[in-house]
């Protein structure tokens, strides 16, 4: 299942306007959400992808944020808990 989440995270930029077409690898619902957080100049940061239905997800560190995708600045991360729910991270062992 971990590899399915990695694949899902990698296609987010291609589905920005149609996230409802993406299915959760865990529960198969169309409740996928994401946030990119990083340096606004270099566009290097991390990506968090989760399912609002089953609250499973993944965080990938050290990613290049695509130009067509909005992102939050590292400087504005004090409210991340209000944006990203407490989900259970998917692990490589799954």
mmCIF file of N, CA and C in Angstrom:
data_model
loop_
_atom_site.group_PDB
_atom_site.id
_atom_site.type_symbol
_atom_site.label_atom_id
_atom_site.label_comp_id
_atom_site.label_asym_id
_atom_site.label_seq_id
_atom_site.Cartn_x
_atom_site.Cartn_y
_atom_site.Cartn_z
ATOM 1 N N UNK A 1 0.812 -1.194 0.000
ATOM 2 C CA UNK A 1 0.000 0.000 0.000
ATOM 3 C C UNK A 1 0.864 1.270 0.000
ATOM 4 N N UNK A 2 2.030 1.216 0.622
ATOM 5 C CA UNK A 2 2.928 2.370 0.673
ATOM 6 C C UNK A 2 3.258 2.862 -0.738
ATOM 7 N N UNK A 3 3.594 1.939 -1.631
ATOM 8 C CA UNK A 3 3.932 2.327 -3.006
ATOM 9 C C UNK A 3 2.752 2.957 -3.727
ATOM 10 N N UNK A 4 1.548 2.522 -3.418
ATOM 11 C CA UNK A 4 0.360 3.137 -4.017
ATOM 12 C C UNK A 4 0.215 4.588 -3.561
ATOM 13 N N UNK A 5 0.528 4.852 -2.304
ATOM 14 C CA UNK A 5 0.476 6.226 -1.801
ATOM 15 C C UNK A 5 1.571 7.080 -2.441
ATOM 16 N N UNK A 6 2.742 6.503 -2.650
ATOM 17 C CA UNK A 6 3.823 7.234 -3.333
ATOM 18 C C UNK A 6 3.379 7.599 -4.749
ATOM 19 N N UNK A 7 2.781 6.646 -5.453
ATOM 20 C CA UNK A 7 2.286 6.921 -6.810
ATOM 21 C C UNK A 7 1.214 8.005 -6.780
ATOM 22 N N UNK A 8 0.297 7.914 -5.834
ATOM 23 C CA UNK A 8 -0.763 8.913 -5.706
ATOM 24 C C UNK A 8 -0.165 10.303 -5.487
ATOM 25 N N UNK A 9 0.782 10.406 -4.581
ATOM 26 C CA UNK A 9 1.422 11.698 -4.304
ATOM 27 C C UNK A 9 2.114 12.254 -5.545
ATOM 28 N N UNK A 10 2.656 11.388 -6.370
ATOM 29 C CA UNK A 10 3.391 11.846 -7.556
ATOM 30 C C UNK A 10 2.479 12.390 -8.652
ATOM 31 N N UNK A 11 1.206 12.011 -8.665
ATOM 32 C CA UNK A 11 0.301 12.488 -9.722
ATOM 33 C C UNK A 11 -0.542 13.686 -9.294
ATOM 34 N N UNK A 12 -0.433 14.102 -8.046
ATOM 35 C CA UNK A 12 -1.219 15.249 -7.565
ATOM 36 C C UNK A 12 -1.104 16.452 -8.505
ATOM 37 N N UNK A 13 0.101 16.852 -8.955
ATOM 38 C CA UNK A 13 0.187 18.019 -9.839
ATOM 39 C C UNK A 13 -0.620 17.878 -11.131
ATOM 40 N N UNK A 14 -0.813 16.660 -11.599
ATOM 41 C CA UNK A 14 -1.578 16.437 -12.827
ATOM 42 C C UNK A 14 -3.084 16.461 -12.587
ATOM 43 N N UNK A 15 -3.502 16.435 -11.341
ATOM 44 C CA UNK A 15 -4.923 16.361 -11.002
ATOM 45 C C UNK A 15 -5.386 17.538 -10.144
ATOM 46 N N UNK A 16 -4.667 18.641 -10.183
ATOM 47 C CA UNK A 16 -4.990 19.787 -9.336
ATOM 48 C C UNK A 16 -6.450 20.204 -9.495
ATOM 49 N N UNK A 17 -6.949 20.250 -10.713
ATOM 50 C CA UNK A 17 -8.324 20.688 -10.957
ATOM 51 C C UNK A 17 -9.326 19.547 -10.963
ATOM 52 N N UNK A 18 -8.876 18.340 -10.680
ATOM 53 C CA UNK A 18 -9.783 17.191 -10.703
ATOM 54 C C UNK A 18 -9.410 16.164 -9.635
ATOM 55 N N UNK A 19 -9.144 16.656 -8.421
ATOM 56 C CA UNK A 19 -8.774 15.766 -7.320
ATOM 57 C C UNK A 19 -9.859 14.739 -7.030
ATOM 58 N N UNK A 20 -11.105 15.085 -7.353
ATOM 59 C CA UNK A 20 -12.206 14.149 -7.097
ATOM 60 C C UNK A 20 -12.104 12.887 -7.948
ATOM 61 N N UNK A 21 -11.205 12.862 -8.920
ATOM 62 C CA UNK A 21 -10.992 11.653 -9.722
ATOM 63 C C UNK A 21 -10.008 10.689 -9.063
ATOM 64 N N UNK A 22 -9.297 11.164 -8.053
ATOM 65 C CA UNK A 22 -8.303 10.321 -7.385
ATOM 66 C C UNK A 22 -8.945 9.522 -6.262
ATOM 67 N N UNK A 23 -8.610 8.237 -6.207
ATOM 68 C CA UNK A 23 -9.155 7.359 -5.172
ATOM 69 C C UNK A 23 -8.088 7.054 -4.125
ATOM 70 N N UNK A 24 -8.534 6.976 -2.901
ATOM 71 C CA UNK A 24 -7.649 6.612 -1.805
ATOM 72 C C UNK A 24 -7.194 5.166 -1.985
ATOM 73 N N UNK A 25 -5.904 4.893 -1.891
ATOM 74 C CA UNK A 25 -5.422 3.513 -1.996
ATOM 75 C C UNK A 25 -5.935 2.617 -0.866
ATOM 76 N N UNK A 26 -6.322 3.222 0.237
ATOM 77 C CA UNK A 26 -6.773 2.455 1.392
ATOM 78 C C UNK A 26 -8.271 2.147 1.332
ATOM 79 N N UNK A 27 -9.111 3.176 1.271
ATOM 80 C CA UNK A 27 -10.565 2.972 1.363
ATOM 81 C C UNK A 27 -11.294 3.130 0.036
ATOM 82 N N UNK A 28 -10.584 3.574 -0.998
ATOM 83 C CA UNK A 28 -11.116 3.743 -2.356
ATOM 84 C C UNK A 28 -12.101 4.910 -2.498
ATOM 85 N N UNK A 29 -12.231 5.766 -1.487
ATOM 86 C CA UNK A 29 -13.089 6.945 -1.597
ATOM 87 C C UNK A 29 -12.346 8.068 -2.324
ATOM 88 N N UNK A 30 -13.106 8.989 -2.880
ATOM 89 C CA UNK A 30 -12.554 10.133 -3.603
ATOM 90 C C UNK A 30 -12.450 11.337 -2.662
ATOM 91 N N UNK A 31 -11.694 11.193 -1.607
ATOM 92 C CA UNK A 31 -11.564 12.247 -0.593
ATOM 93 C C UNK A 31 -10.102 12.652 -0.395
ATOM 94 N N UNK A 32 -9.347 12.690 -1.480
ATOM 95 C CA UNK A 32 -7.918 12.992 -1.402
ATOM 96 C C UNK A 32 -7.691 14.501 -1.282
ATOM 97 N N UNK A 33 -6.836 14.874 -0.336
ATOM 98 C CA UNK A 33 -6.442 16.265 -0.130
ATOM 99 C C UNK A 33 -4.919 16.315 -0.033
ATOM 100 N N UNK A 34 -4.362 17.493 -0.252
ATOM 101 C CA UNK A 34 -2.902 17.625 -0.226
ATOM 102 C C UNK A 34 -2.508 19.028 0.223
ATOM 103 N N UNK A 35 -1.278 19.153 0.660
ATOM 104 C CA UNK A 35 -0.663 20.445 0.961
ATOM 105 C C UNK A 35 0.824 20.323 0.630
ATOM 106 N N UNK A 36 1.331 21.336 -0.059
ATOM 107 C CA UNK A 36 2.777 21.474 -0.243
ATOM 108 C C UNK A 36 3.239 22.603 0.673
ATOM 109 N N UNK A 37 4.336 22.395 1.368
ATOM 110 C CA UNK A 37 4.927 23.413 2.233
ATOM 111 C C UNK A 37 6.401 23.508 1.863
ATOM 112 N N UNK A 38 6.880 24.740 1.685
ATOM 113 C CA UNK A 38 8.281 24.860 1.320
ATOM 114 C C UNK A 38 8.775 26.282 1.231
ATOM 115 N N UNK A 39 9.956 26.413 0.667
ATOM 116 C CA UNK A 39 10.578 27.705 0.433
ATOM 117 C C UNK A 39 9.982 28.283 -0.848
ATOM 118 N N UNK A 40 9.407 29.473 -0.763
ATOM 119 C CA UNK A 40 8.711 30.048 -1.915
ATOM 120 C C UNK A 40 9.642 30.385 -3.073
ATOM 121 N N UNK A 41 10.910 30.649 -2.803
ATOM 122 C CA UNK A 41 11.846 30.972 -3.879
ATOM 123 C C UNK A 41 12.373 29.724 -4.575
ATOM 124 N N UNK A 42 12.867 28.769 -3.815
ATOM 125 C CA UNK A 42 13.444 27.559 -4.421
ATOM 126 C C UNK A 42 12.381 26.531 -4.787
ATOM 127 N N UNK A 43 11.191 26.649 -4.167
ATOM 128 C CA UNK A 43 10.079 25.712 -4.350
ATOM 129 C C UNK A 43 10.478 24.284 -3.941
ATOM 130 N N UNK A 44 11.340 24.187 -2.932
ATOM 131 C CA UNK A 44 11.713 22.904 -2.344
ATOM 132 C C UNK A 44 11.033 22.822 -0.981
ATOM 133 N N UNK A 45 10.438 21.678 -0.696
ATOM 134 C CA UNK A 45 9.751 21.536 0.580
ATOM 135 C C UNK A 45 9.294 20.114 0.811
ATOM 136 N N UNK A 46 8.084 19.979 1.353
ATOM 137 C CA UNK A 46 7.513 18.656 1.572
ATOM 138 C C UNK A 46 6.057 18.649 1.131
ATOM 139 N N UNK A 47 5.562 17.449 0.887
ATOM 140 C CA UNK A 47 4.188 17.244 0.416
ATOM 141 C C UNK A 47 3.478 16.331 1.411
ATOM 142 N N UNK A 48 2.253 16.697 1.739
ATOM 143 C CA UNK A 48 1.414 15.863 2.591
ATOM 144 C C UNK A 48 0.157 15.534 1.800
ATOM 145 N N UNK A 49 -0.167 14.240 1.717
ATOM 146 C CA UNK A 49 -1.359 13.775 1.005
ATOM 147 C C UNK A 49 -2.132 12.884 1.966
ATOM 148 N N UNK A 50 -3.445 13.097 2.052
ATOM 149 C CA UNK A 50 -4.253 12.288 2.956
ATOM 150 C C UNK A 50 -5.662 12.107 2.404
ATOM 151 N N UNK A 51 -6.351 11.142 2.978
ATOM 152 C CA UNK A 51 -7.749 10.882 2.642
ATOM 153 C C UNK A 51 -8.604 11.380 3.803
ATOM 154 N N UNK A 52 -9.557 12.238 3.506
ATOM 155 C CA UNK A 52 -10.434 12.762 4.550
ATOM 156 C C UNK A 52 -11.459 11.738 5.011
ATOM 157 N N UNK A 53 -11.620 10.650 4.289
ATOM 158 C CA UNK A 53 -12.577 9.620 4.695
ATOM 159 C C UNK A 53 -11.981 8.672 5.732
ATOM 160 N N UNK A 54 -10.849 8.050 5.406
ATOM 161 C CA UNK A 54 -10.262 7.049 6.312
ATOM 162 C C UNK A 54 -9.122 7.606 7.164
ATOM 163 N N UNK A 55 -8.720 8.849 6.872
ATOM 164 C CA UNK A 55 -7.627 9.508 7.602
ATOM 165 C C UNK A 55 -6.331 8.711 7.589
ATOM 166 N N UNK A 56 -6.008 8.197 6.419
ATOM 167 C CA UNK A 56 -4.683 7.619 6.153
ATOM 168 C C UNK A 56 -3.977 8.589 5.225
ATOM 169 N N UNK A 57 -2.649 8.586 5.231
ATOM 170 C CA UNK A 57 -1.934 9.505 4.372
ATOM 171 C C UNK A 57 -0.438 9.306 4.419
ATOM 172 N N UNK A 58 0.263 10.234 3.764
ATOM 173 C CA UNK A 58 1.712 10.132 3.645
ATOM 174 C C UNK A 58 2.307 11.533 3.602
ATOM 175 N N UNK A 59 3.501 11.674 4.156
ATOM 176 C CA UNK A 59 4.269 12.910 4.036
ATOM 177 C C UNK A 59 5.577 12.568 3.352
ATOM 178 N N UNK A 60 5.882 13.320 2.312
ATOM 179 C CA UNK A 60 7.113 13.091 1.557
ATOM 180 C C UNK A 60 7.983 14.331 1.693
ATOM 181 N N UNK A 61 9.171 14.134 2.204
ATOM 182 C CA UNK A 61 10.080 15.257 2.426
ATOM 183 C C UNK A 61 11.001 15.453 1.234
ATOM 184 N N UNK A 62 11.453 16.684 1.114
ATOM 185 C CA UNK A 62 12.410 17.083 0.080
ATOM 186 C C UNK A 62 11.850 16.847 -1.323
ATOM 187 N N UNK A 63 10.794 17.576 -1.636
ATOM 188 C CA UNK A 63 10.219 17.519 -2.977
ATOM 189 C C UNK A 63 10.337 18.893 -3.627
ATOM 190 N N UNK A 64 10.376 18.889 -4.941
ATOM 191 C CA UNK A 64 10.295 20.139 -5.695
ATOM 192 C C UNK A 64 8.814 20.382 -5.976
ATOM 193 N N UNK A 65 8.325 21.529 -5.551
ATOM 194 C CA UNK A 65 6.917 21.865 -5.737
ATOM 195 C C UNK A 65 6.734 22.382 -7.158
ATOM 196 N N UNK A 66 5.877 21.728 -7.957
ATOM 197 C CA UNK A 66 5.664 22.164 -9.340
ATOM 198 C C UNK A 66 5.138 23.601 -9.408
ATOM 199 N N UNK A 67 5.467 24.290 -10.477
ATOM 200 C CA UNK A 67 5.062 25.688 -10.657
ATOM 201 C C UNK A 67 3.546 25.860 -10.688
ATOM 202 N N UNK A 68 2.817 24.855 -11.178
ATOM 203 C CA UNK A 68 1.366 24.977 -11.321
ATOM 204 C C UNK A 68 0.603 24.680 -10.032
ATOM 205 N N UNK A 69 1.330 24.466 -8.937
ATOM 206 C CA UNK A 69 0.709 24.053 -7.681
ATOM 207 C C UNK A 69 0.932 25.125 -6.620
ATOM 208 N N UNK A 70 -0.130 25.450 -5.879
ATOM 209 C CA UNK A 70 0.029 26.415 -4.790
ATOM 210 C C UNK A 70 0.742 25.748 -3.618
ATOM 211 N N UNK A 71 1.384 26.576 -2.815
ATOM 212 C CA UNK A 71 2.123 26.037 -1.679
ATOM 213 C C UNK A 71 2.087 27.020 -0.525
ATOM 214 N N UNK A 72 2.323 26.513 0.660
ATOM 215 C CA UNK A 72 2.456 27.335 1.853
ATOM 216 C C UNK A 72 3.938 27.537 2.132
ATOM 217 N N UNK A 73 4.264 28.681 2.676
ATOM 218 C CA UNK A 73 5.648 28.972 3.037
ATOM 219 C C UNK A 73 6.013 28.283 4.342
ATOM 220 N N UNK A 74 7.279 27.878 4.453
ATOM 221 C CA UNK A 74 7.780 27.360 5.723
ATOM 222 C C UNK A 74 7.476 28.343 6.855
ATOM 223 N N UNK A 75 7.478 29.628 6.533
ATOM 224 C CA UNK A 75 7.274 30.663 7.551
ATOM 225 C C UNK A 75 5.844 30.689 8.075
ATOM 226 N N UNK A 76 4.913 30.085 7.359
ATOM 227 C CA UNK A 76 3.514 30.122 7.776
ATOM 228 C C UNK A 76 2.987 28.790 8.259
ATOM 229 N N UNK A 77 3.847 27.983 8.843
ATOM 230 C CA UNK A 77 3.431 26.624 9.205
ATOM 231 C C UNK A 77 2.832 26.504 10.600
ATOM 232 N N UNK A 78 2.705 27.602 11.327
ATOM 233 C CA UNK A 78 2.177 27.488 12.680
ATOM 234 C C UNK A 78 0.715 27.036 12.707
ATOM 235 N N UNK A 79 -0.008 27.160 11.608
ATOM 236 C CA UNK A 79 -1.415 26.751 11.557
ATOM 237 C C UNK A 79 -1.632 25.451 10.785
ATOM 238 N N UNK A 80 -0.580 24.692 10.554
ATOM 239 C CA UNK A 80 -0.723 23.451 9.781
ATOM 240 C C UNK A 80 -1.697 22.471 10.425
ATOM 241 N N UNK A 81 -1.759 22.446 11.748
ATOM 242 C CA UNK A 81 -2.684 21.534 12.426
ATOM 243 C C UNK A 81 -4.138 21.855 12.105
ATOM 244 N N UNK A 82 -4.409 23.093 11.705
ATOM 245 C CA UNK A 82 -5.764 23.484 11.320
ATOM 246 C C UNK A 82 -6.064 23.093 9.876
ATOM 247 N N UNK A 83 -5.032 22.859 9.094
ATOM 248 C CA UNK A 83 -5.194 22.518 7.676
ATOM 249 C C UNK A 83 -5.132 21.009 7.465
ATOM 250 N N UNK A 84 -4.175 20.373 8.111
ATOM 251 C CA UNK A 84 -3.954 18.934 7.937
ATOM 252 C C UNK A 84 -4.517 18.194 9.143
ATOM 253 N N UNK A 85 -5.471 17.290 8.917
ATOM 254 C CA UNK A 85 -6.020 16.539 10.051
ATOM 255 C C UNK A 85 -5.006 15.528 10.587
ATOM 256 N N UNK A 86 -5.239 15.046 11.770
ATOM 257 C CA UNK A 86 -4.377 13.997 12.338
ATOM 258 C C UNK A 86 -4.731 12.685 11.641
ATOM 259 N N UNK A 87 -3.900 12.301 10.692
ATOM 260 C CA UNK A 87 -4.129 11.058 9.958
ATOM 261 C C UNK A 87 -3.099 10.025 10.386
ATOM 262 N N UNK A 88 -3.385 8.766 10.084
ATOM 263 C CA UNK A 88 -2.440 7.688 10.380
ATOM 264 C C UNK A 88 -1.508 7.538 9.179
ATOM 265 N N UNK A 89 -0.209 7.768 9.370
ATOM 266 C CA UNK A 89 0.726 7.664 8.248
ATOM 267 C C UNK A 89 0.858 6.227 7.737
ATOM 268 N N UNK A 90 0.909 6.101 6.432
ATOM 269 C CA UNK A 90 1.172 4.815 5.796
ATOM 270 C C UNK A 90 2.672 4.567 5.904
ATOM 271 N N UNK A 91 3.066 3.348 6.193
ATOM 272 C CA UNK A 91 4.483 3.019 6.348
ATOM 273 C C UNK A 91 4.931 2.047 5.258
ATOM 274 N N UNK A 92 6.240 1.985 4.990
ATOM 275 C CA UNK A 92 6.746 1.057 3.969
ATOM 276 C C UNK A 92 6.425 -0.410 4.266
ATOM 277 N N UNK A 93 6.183 -0.738 5.516
ATOM 278 C CA UNK A 93 5.890 -2.126 5.882
ATOM 279 C C UNK A 93 4.490 -2.562 5.454
ATOM 280 N N UNK A 94 3.645 -1.605 5.108
ATOM 281 C CA UNK A 94 2.261 -1.955 4.742
ATOM 282 C C UNK A 94 2.164 -2.392 3.303
#
